[in-house]
Amino acid sequence: MQLTKGGNAPLKDRSVNLRLSFDKQPAGADIDVSAYLLRADGKVRGDADMVFFNQPSAVGIQLQNGNAFSIGTQELPSDVEKIAICVVVDGRPASALGAIQMSTSDGISFRHDVSDAPEAAIILAEVYRRNGEWKIRAVGQGFTGGMAPLARSFGIDVNEEPVVQAPPPPAPVSLKKVTLKKEGKVSLKKGGGEIRARLIWEGRYDGDGDLDFYCFYVMKDGRRGKVYWNNHGSRDRAPFITLSGDSQAAGMEEIVLHRPEEIRFALLAAYSALSNGTGSFQSYRPKVVLTDHAGNEVTIPLLNPNEFSYWVAISHIAVADEISISHVETYGVSGAMFSSNPPGTDAEAAPRLHPDGRFDVSLGEVEFKD
């Protein structure tokens, strides 16, 4: 069913996937998709009711791959009456997108032409409760200002001058984002709570693509190890690092450092499974997004076009007086036939993280899934 502006339709399924796409992808501009869980008065109950790049889930809703929401209507709190679905173009008017297309898993769609929109923010649609049932309405309303004014209009306490505090109180939402170039580095203050690292990638062809996210670590007491598909770690005991699971298709895996202060060094790495065949990491358009409790976000893109590298060391984390995050993007040796690789190296060998924080690639353990 194709909705026009102002039109509505019932949501047939209790679990709904809602995806947004754009006619144009403006170079150098971030497109931020967000959702707000609202009471009957049109305001959030608290800052936890804003779902966006830095806070990708709330009760009953999750942001996926930066442009889609998974909504479980039965799981939504009883005092949430509607969800506002919004798009913001950072630093530019929404007209840079040309048009926004919304589609749901039960066949509802809405195309909103924004080619003449002067505003940076668009309230695209509402998912709302009516007589005990859930419906969706095509809104297509422009909003003057960027994400911060939009969030404030819904009752969010926004702090645009992000400061990492220790220990953090329930903090205002921070909108600070940094994209690291190769060999770039950023520091966070200790005491900001857990650090989350998400490996996000798109599939090739029919959505295939099995990337595995690894965290090699050295603890303060000298213990070393790794959290990966065969050992998901632990939140409550050493190493206080967890992996969300093993996604064997395009999507996302998340590693959480629950107590970064217990870690001396960590190395985030990824492996492209043999089942993927040839094809560079770059072909999956992957990135690692790190966030902390204070709302800071560090994005690390992977750009190497080499089609025969199975391993990449992505980011090195060192914890001392501050938490230092470096974009290292170091690839393993080539797996192509007849490659002239250094003696002792293996394209399938994992990276190694040494006790002093140094790391190398293609010299570690070789381990395959059953």
GROMACS .gro file of C-alpha atoms in nm:
model
  370
    1MET     CA    1   0.000   0.000   0.000
    2GLN     CA    2   0.143   0.336  -0.107
    3LEU     CA    3   0.055   0.615   0.137
    4THR     CA    4   0.024   0.980   0.045
    5LYS     CA    5   0.104   1.261   0.287
    6GLY     CA    6  -0.147   1.250   0.574
    7GLY     CA    7  -0.260   0.897   0.491
    8ASN     CA    8  -0.255   0.608   0.737
    9ALA     CA    9  -0.279   0.231   0.740
   10PRO     CA   10  -0.301  -0.042   1.006
   11LEU     CA   11   0.008  -0.243   1.093
   12LYS     CA   12  -0.091  -0.606   1.050
   13ASP     CA   13   0.211  -0.764   1.217
   14ARG     CA   14   0.316  -0.730   1.579
   15SER     CA   15   0.678  -0.719   1.470
   16VAL     CA   16   0.745  -0.459   1.202
   17ASN     CA   17   1.060  -0.367   1.015
   18LEU     CA   18   1.063  -0.011   0.883
   19ARG     CA   19   1.336   0.090   0.637
   20LEU     CA   20   1.433   0.431   0.501
   21SER     CA   21   1.624   0.501   0.180
   22PHE     CA   22   1.723   0.819  -0.002
   23ASP     CA   23   1.740   0.919  -0.366
   24LYS     CA   24   2.070   1.097  -0.312
   25GLN     CA   25   2.361   1.048  -0.073
   26PRO     CA   26   2.518   1.395  -0.034
   27ALA     CA   27   2.897   1.371  -0.019
   28GLY     CA   28   3.047   1.471   0.314
   29ALA     CA   29   2.714   1.496   0.495
   30ASP     CA   30   2.582   1.263   0.766
   31ILE     CA   31   2.222   1.142   0.739
   32ASP     CA   32   2.092   1.077   1.089
   33VAL     CA   33   1.781   0.865   1.136
   34SER     CA   34   1.607   0.882   1.475
   35ALA     CA   35   1.287   0.776   1.652
   36TYR     CA   36   1.115   0.921   1.959
   37LEU     CA   37   0.882   0.723   2.187
   38LEU     CA   38   0.613   0.972   2.287
   39ARG     CA   39   0.335   0.995   2.543
   40ALA     CA   40  -0.010   1.125   2.457
   41ASP     CA   41   0.119   1.483   2.508
   42GLY     CA   42   0.378   1.440   2.233
   43LYS     CA   43   0.678   1.434   2.471
   44VAL     CA   44   0.921   1.160   2.567
   45ARG     CA   45   0.915   1.012   2.917
   46GLY     CA   46   1.292   1.061   2.942
   47ASP     CA   47   1.613   1.068   2.740
   48ALA     CA   48   1.607   0.688   2.702
   49ASP     CA   49   1.309   0.729   2.465
   50MET     CA   50   1.528   0.873   2.189
   51VAL     CA   51   1.664   0.606   1.952
   52PHE     CA   52   1.950   0.720   1.727
   53PHE     CA   53   2.310   0.644   1.627
   54ASN     CA   54   2.442   0.686   1.981
   55GLN     CA   55   2.157   0.509   2.160
   56PRO     CA   56   2.037   0.246   1.911
   57SER     CA   57   1.764   0.079   2.115
   58ALA     CA   58   1.481   0.135   2.359
   59VAL     CA   59   1.206  -0.092   2.488
   60GLY     CA   60   1.028  -0.232   2.183
   61ILE     CA   61   1.241  -0.066   1.914
   62GLN     CA   62   1.592  -0.098   1.771
   63LEU     CA   63   1.785   0.098   1.508
   64GLN     CA   64   1.952  -0.135   1.257
   65ASN     CA   65   2.226  -0.051   1.006
   66GLY     CA   66   2.166   0.320   1.054
   67ASN     CA   67   1.855   0.341   0.835
   68ALA     CA   68   1.598   0.088   0.961
   69PHE     CA   69   1.393   0.020   1.273
   70SER     CA   70   1.271  -0.309   1.413
   71ILE     CA   71   0.957  -0.243   1.617
   72GLY     CA   72   0.779  -0.492   1.842
   73THR     CA   73   0.444  -0.324   1.908
   74GLN     CA   74   0.350  -0.565   2.190
   75GLU     CA   75   0.674  -0.479   2.371
   76LEU     CA   76   0.621  -0.103   2.368
   77PRO     CA   77   0.543   0.048   2.711
   78SER     CA   78   0.174   0.106   2.777
   79ASP     CA   79   0.220   0.483   2.819
   80VAL     CA   80   0.386   0.520   2.478
   81GLU     CA   81   0.117   0.637   2.235
   82LYS     CA   82   0.323   0.700   1.925
   83ILE     CA   83   0.671   0.688   1.773
   84ALA     CA   84   0.795   0.975   1.557
   85ILE     CA   85   1.029   0.863   1.276
   86CYS     CA   86   1.269   1.142   1.175
   87VAL     CA   87   1.556   1.218   0.936
   88VAL     CA   88   1.817   1.492   0.979
   89VAL     CA   89   2.085   1.594   0.730
   90ASP     CA   90   2.381   1.726   0.928
   91GLY     CA   91   2.477   2.076   0.811
   92ARG     CA   92   2.261   2.082   0.499
   93PRO     CA   93   1.894   2.118   0.407
   94ALA     CA   94   1.698   1.797   0.353
   95SER     CA   95   1.666   1.893  -0.014
   96ALA     CA   96   2.013   1.735  -0.057
   97LEU     CA   97   1.839   1.395  -0.033
   98GLY     CA   98   1.602   1.452  -0.324
   99ALA     CA   99   1.337   1.223  -0.177
  100ILE     CA  100   1.295   0.990   0.121
  101GLN     CA  101   1.140   0.647   0.073
  102MET     CA  102   0.989   0.455   0.367
  103SER     CA  103   0.886   0.091   0.340
  104THR     CA  104   0.761  -0.159   0.600
  105SER     CA  105   0.782  -0.535   0.615
  106ASP     CA  106   0.404  -0.567   0.573
  107GLY     CA  107   0.395  -0.379   0.244
  108ILE     CA  108   0.327  -0.016   0.341
  109SER     CA  109   0.533   0.253   0.170
  110PHE     CA  110   0.559   0.632   0.156
  111ARG     CA  111   0.769   0.843  -0.077
  112HIS     CA  112   0.828   1.200   0.036
  113ASP     CA  113   0.975   1.451  -0.208
  114VAL     CA  114   1.210   1.687  -0.022
  115SER     CA  115   1.382   1.840  -0.325
  116ASP     CA  116   1.257   2.187  -0.226
  117ALA     CA  117   1.277   2.145   0.153
  118PRO     CA  118   1.478   2.424   0.321
  119GLU     CA  119   1.476   2.252   0.662
  120ALA     CA  120   1.748   2.014   0.779
  121ALA     CA  121   1.506   1.789   0.973
  122ILE     CA  122   1.204   1.596   0.851
  123ILE     CA  123   0.940   1.425   1.068
  124LEU     CA  124   0.866   1.154   0.814
  125ALA     CA  125   0.609   0.929   0.978
  126GLU     CA  126   0.434   0.829   1.300
  127VAL     CA  127   0.362   0.484   1.433
  128TYR     CA  128   0.069   0.536   1.669
  129ARG     CA  129  -0.181   0.352   1.889
  130ARG     CA  130  -0.553   0.385   1.810
  131ASN     CA  131  -0.822   0.187   1.992
  132GLY     CA  132  -0.574  -0.076   2.103
  133GLU     CA  133  -0.432  -0.125   1.753
  134TRP     CA  134  -0.117   0.014   1.594
  135LYS     CA  135  -0.121   0.218   1.274
  136ILE     CA  136   0.127   0.420   1.069
  137ARG     CA  137   0.074   0.769   0.931
  138ALA     CA  138   0.268   0.946   0.656
  139VAL     CA  139   0.361   1.289   0.800
  140GLY     CA  140   0.628   1.452   0.581
  141GLN     CA  141   0.668   1.761   0.800
  142GLY     CA  142   0.977   1.983   0.787
  143PHE     CA  143   1.139   2.108   1.107
  144THR     CA  144   1.366   2.413   1.128
  145GLY     CA  145   1.701   2.331   1.289
  146GLY     CA  146   1.907   2.014   1.316
  147MET     CA  147   1.889   1.715   1.545
  148ALA     CA  148   1.939   1.909   1.869
  149PRO     CA  149   1.638   2.144   1.823
  150LEU     CA  150   1.429   1.850   1.698
  151ALA     CA  151   1.520   1.640   2.000
  152ARG     CA  152   1.443   1.929   2.236
  153SER     CA  153   1.100   1.972   2.078
  154PHE     CA  154   1.018   1.620   2.190
  155GLY     CA  155   1.146   1.685   2.544
  156ILE     CA  156   1.502   1.548   2.519
  157ASP     CA  157   1.769   1.715   2.734
  158VAL     CA  158   2.046   1.772   2.477
  159ASN     CA  159   2.400   1.871   2.561
  160GLU     CA  160   2.587   1.988   2.249
  161GLU     CA  161   2.911   2.043   2.441
  162PRO     CA  162   2.993   1.682   2.533
  163VAL     CA  163   3.207   1.643   2.842
  164VAL     CA  164   3.312   1.305   2.974
  165GLN     CA  165   3.251   1.298   3.349
  166ALA     CA  166   3.348   1.041   3.608
  167PRO     CA  167   3.144   0.890   3.750
  168PRO     CA  168   2.869   0.991   3.506
  169PRO     CA  169   2.523   1.083   3.634
  170PRO     CA  170   2.224   1.015   3.408
  171ALA     CA  171   2.371   1.227   3.129
  172PRO     CA  172   2.210   1.448   2.867
  173VAL     CA  173   2.227   1.300   2.521
  174SER     CA  174   2.550   1.405   2.348
  175LEU     CA  175   2.571   1.453   1.974
  176LYS     CA  176   2.949   1.449   1.936
  177LYS     CA  177   3.071   1.239   1.642
  178VAL     CA  178   3.423   1.185   1.514
  179THR     CA  179   3.534   0.990   1.205
  180LEU     CA  180   3.897   0.880   1.232
  181LYS     CA  181   4.123   0.870   0.931
  182LYS     CA  182   4.389   0.600   0.917
  183GLU     CA  183   4.650   0.655   1.189
  184GLY     CA  184   4.416   0.902   1.356
  185LYS     CA  185   4.375   0.897   1.733
  186VAL     CA  186   4.124   1.022   1.989
  187SER     CA  187   4.126   1.012   2.370
  188LEU     CA  188   3.841   0.968   2.616
  189LYS     CA  189   3.858   1.026   2.988
  190LYS     CA  190   3.840   0.722   3.213
  191GLY     CA  191   3.535   0.674   3.429
  192GLY     CA  192   3.283   0.718   3.149
  193GLY     CA  193   3.139   0.369   3.193
  194GLU     CA  194   3.137   0.095   2.933
  195ILE     CA  195   3.264   0.131   2.577
  196ARG     CA  196   3.061  -0.025   2.294
  197ALA     CA  197   3.213  -0.117   1.959
  198ARG     CA  198   2.983  -0.217   1.673
  199LEU     CA  199   3.109  -0.376   1.351
  200ILE     CA  200   2.848  -0.286   1.089
  201TRP     CA  201   2.857  -0.414   0.732
  202GLU     CA  202   2.639  -0.456   0.426
  203GLY     CA  203   2.616  -0.775   0.224
  204ARG     CA  204   2.706  -0.834  -0.135
  205TYR     CA  205   2.473  -0.998  -0.383
  206ASP     CA  206   2.179  -1.139  -0.180
  207GLY     CA  207   2.296  -1.002   0.153
  208ASP     CA  208   2.566  -1.264   0.209
  209GLY     CA  209   2.878  -1.184   0.401
  210ASP     CA  210   3.006  -1.351   0.719
  211LEU     CA  211   3.240  -1.114   0.902
  212ASP     CA  212   3.359  -1.208   1.251
  213PHE     CA  213   3.438  -0.943   1.513
  214TYR     CA  214   3.728  -1.008   1.754
  215CYS     CA  215   3.862  -0.834   2.062
  216PHE     CA  216   4.215  -0.934   2.168
  217TYR     CA  217   4.297  -0.802   2.513
  218VAL     CA  218   4.564  -0.761   2.778
  219MET     CA  219   4.427  -0.704   3.127
  220LYS     CA  220   4.587  -0.491   3.398
  221ASP     CA  221   4.698  -0.807   3.579
  222GLY     CA  222   4.871  -0.935   3.263
  223ARG     CA  223   4.614  -1.194   3.157
  224ARG     CA  224   4.563  -1.214   2.781
  225GLY     CA  225   4.295  -1.363   2.559
  226LYS     CA  226   4.031  -1.293   2.300
  227VAL     CA  227   3.654  -1.256   2.281
  228TYR     CA  228   3.512  -1.384   1.953
  229TRP     CA  229   3.260  -1.624   1.793
  230ASN     CA  230   3.379  -1.921   2.001
  231ASN     CA  231   3.404  -1.731   2.332
  232HIS     CA  232   3.150  -1.455   2.389
  233GLY     CA  233   3.321  -1.342   2.709
  234SER     CA  234   3.156  -1.229   3.032
  235ARG     CA  235   3.007  -0.910   3.169
  236ASP     CA  236   3.049  -0.997   3.537
  237ARG     CA  237   3.390  -1.162   3.548
  238ALA     CA  238   3.722  -1.125   3.369
  239PRO     CA  239   3.774  -1.008   3.105
  240PHE     CA  240   3.453  -0.800   3.149
  241ILE     CA  241   3.416  -0.800   2.770
  242THR     CA  242   3.125  -0.949   2.573
  243LEU     CA  243   3.037  -1.019   2.211
  244SER     CA  244   2.670  -0.993   2.110
  245GLY     CA  245   2.676  -1.306   1.893
  246ASP     CA  246   2.783  -1.446   1.558
  247SER     CA  247   2.601  -1.282   1.267
  248GLN     CA  248   2.661  -1.502   0.962
  249ALA     CA  249   2.503  -1.257   0.716
  250ALA     CA  250   2.518  -0.884   0.660
  251GLY     CA  251   2.437  -0.693   0.976
  252MET     CA  252   2.609  -0.604   1.300
  253GLU     CA  253   2.813  -0.757   1.582
  254GLU     CA  254   2.882  -0.567   1.903
  255ILE     CA  255   3.169  -0.595   2.150
  256VAL     CA  256   3.125  -0.423   2.487
  257LEU     CA  257   3.409  -0.336   2.726
  258HIS     CA  258   3.203  -0.326   3.044
  259ARG     CA  259   3.494  -0.222   3.268
  260PRO     CA  260   3.755  -0.053   3.050
  261GLU     CA  261   3.954   0.036   3.360
  262GLU     CA  262   4.038  -0.338   3.399
  263ILE     CA  263   4.198  -0.347   3.054
  264ARG     CA  264   4.549  -0.233   2.966
  265PHE     CA  265   4.526  -0.289   2.590
  266ALA     CA  266   4.265  -0.410   2.343
  267LEU     CA  267   4.282  -0.475   1.970
  268LEU     CA  268   3.961  -0.485   1.766
  269ALA     CA  269   3.989  -0.698   1.453
  270ALA     CA  270   3.770  -0.862   1.190
  271TYR     CA  271   3.793  -1.179   0.984
  272SER     CA  272   3.626  -1.240   0.648
  273ALA     CA  273   3.523  -1.605   0.635
  274LEU     CA  274   3.645  -1.832   0.356
  275SER     CA  275   3.281  -1.888   0.259
  276ASN     CA  276   3.273  -1.526   0.141
  277GLY     CA  277   3.514  -1.610  -0.142
  278THR     CA  278   3.728  -1.335  -0.286
  279GLY     CA  279   3.623  -0.978  -0.227
  280SER     CA  280   3.775  -0.702  -0.021
  281PHE     CA  281   3.657  -0.584   0.317
  282GLN     CA  282   3.578  -0.259   0.135
  283SER     CA  283   3.313  -0.438  -0.075
  284TYR     CA  284   3.103  -0.488   0.241
  285ARG     CA  285   3.117  -0.114   0.323
  286PRO     CA  286   3.215  -0.196   0.683
  287LYS     CA  287   3.278   0.040   0.968
  288VAL     CA  288   3.339   0.017   1.339
  289VAL     CA  289   3.145   0.260   1.559
  290LEU     CA  290   3.264   0.308   1.918
  291THR     CA  291   3.050   0.486   2.176
  292ASP     CA  292   3.086   0.561   2.544
  293HIS     CA  293   2.842   0.643   2.824
  294ALA     CA  294   2.896   1.017   2.777
  295GLY     CA  295   2.759   1.001   2.423
  296ASN     CA  296   3.083   1.033   2.228
  297GLU     CA  297   3.096   0.841   1.899
  298VAL     CA  298   3.406   0.742   1.704
  299THR     CA  299   3.358   0.595   1.355
  300ILE     CA  300   3.637   0.397   1.188
  301PRO     CA  301   3.575   0.305   0.821
  302LEU     CA  302   3.760   0.022   0.646
  303LEU     CA  303   3.875   0.127   0.300
  304ASN     CA  304   4.134  -0.124   0.171
  305PRO     CA  305   4.036  -0.268  -0.170
  306ASN     CA  306   4.267  -0.574  -0.149
  307GLU     CA  307   4.052  -0.874  -0.243
  308PHE     CA  308   4.272  -1.136  -0.074
  309SER     CA  309   4.309  -1.011   0.284
  310TYR     CA  310   4.111  -1.227   0.527
  311TRP     CA  311   4.213  -1.038   0.843
  312VAL     CA  312   4.225  -0.675   0.945
  313ALA     CA  313   4.335  -0.519   1.275
  314ILE     CA  314   4.102  -0.220   1.299
  315SER     CA  315   4.146  -0.025   1.620
  316HIS     CA  316   4.396  -0.028   1.905
  317ILE     CA  317   4.279   0.079   2.251
  318ALA     CA  318   4.524   0.171   2.527
  319VAL     CA  319   4.404   0.249   2.879
  320ALA     CA  320   4.620   0.462   3.108
  321ASP     CA  321   4.524   0.801   3.250
  322GLU     CA  322   4.297   0.829   2.947
  323ILE     CA  323   4.151   0.582   2.700
  324SER     CA  324   4.333   0.621   2.370
  325ILE     CA  325   4.163   0.488   2.055
  326SER     CA  326   4.372   0.460   1.738
  327HIS     CA  327   4.268   0.376   1.381
  328VAL     CA  328   4.534   0.123   1.277
  329GLU     CA  329   4.362  -0.059   0.983
  330THR     CA  330   4.639  -0.314   0.926
  331TYR     CA  331   4.562  -0.603   0.693
  332GLY     CA  332   4.693  -0.957   0.695
  333VAL     CA  333   4.908  -1.100   0.418
  334SER     CA  334   4.746  -1.194   0.090
  335GLY     CA  335   4.563  -1.524   0.053
  336ALA     CA  336   4.601  -1.524  -0.324
  337MET     CA  337   4.780  -1.819  -0.482
  338PHE     CA  338   5.153  -1.772  -0.540
  339SER     CA  339   5.169  -1.467  -0.314
  340SER     CA  340   5.518  -1.378  -0.195
  341ASN     CA  341   5.441  -1.346   0.175
  342PRO     CA  342   5.707  -1.311   0.447
  343PRO     CA  343   5.830  -1.644   0.590
  344GLY     CA  344   5.620  -1.778   0.877
  345THR     CA  345   5.311  -1.575   0.791
  346ASP     CA  346   4.973  -1.721   0.701
  347ALA     CA  347   4.678  -1.538   0.544
  348GLU     CA  348   4.443  -1.727   0.780
  349ALA     CA  349   4.648  -1.651   1.092
  350ALA     CA  350   4.494  -1.410   1.341
  351PRO     CA  351   4.659  -1.092   1.466
  352ARG     CA  352   4.853  -1.103   1.793
  353LEU     CA  353   4.841  -0.849   2.076
  354HIS     CA  354   5.154  -0.852   2.288
  355PRO     CA  355   5.174  -0.772   2.663
  356ASP     CA  356   5.337  -0.434   2.594
  357GLY     CA  357   5.059  -0.330   2.355
  358ARG     CA  358   5.242  -0.398   2.031
  359PHE     CA  359   5.054  -0.604   1.773
  360ASP     CA  360   5.128  -0.788   1.451
  361VAL     CA  361   4.923  -0.964   1.186
  362SER     CA  362   4.932  -1.303   1.007
  363LEU     CA  363   5.141  -1.463   1.284
  364GLY     CA  364   4.877  -1.575   1.533
  365GLU     CA  365   4.647  -1.873   1.573
  366VAL     CA  366   4.457  -2.031   1.284
  367GLU     CA  367   4.108  -2.142   1.387
  368PHE     CA  368   3.808  -2.230   1.173
  369LYS     CA  369   3.441  -2.271   1.257
  370ASP     CA  370   3.305  -2.626   1.255
   0.00000   0.00000   0.00000
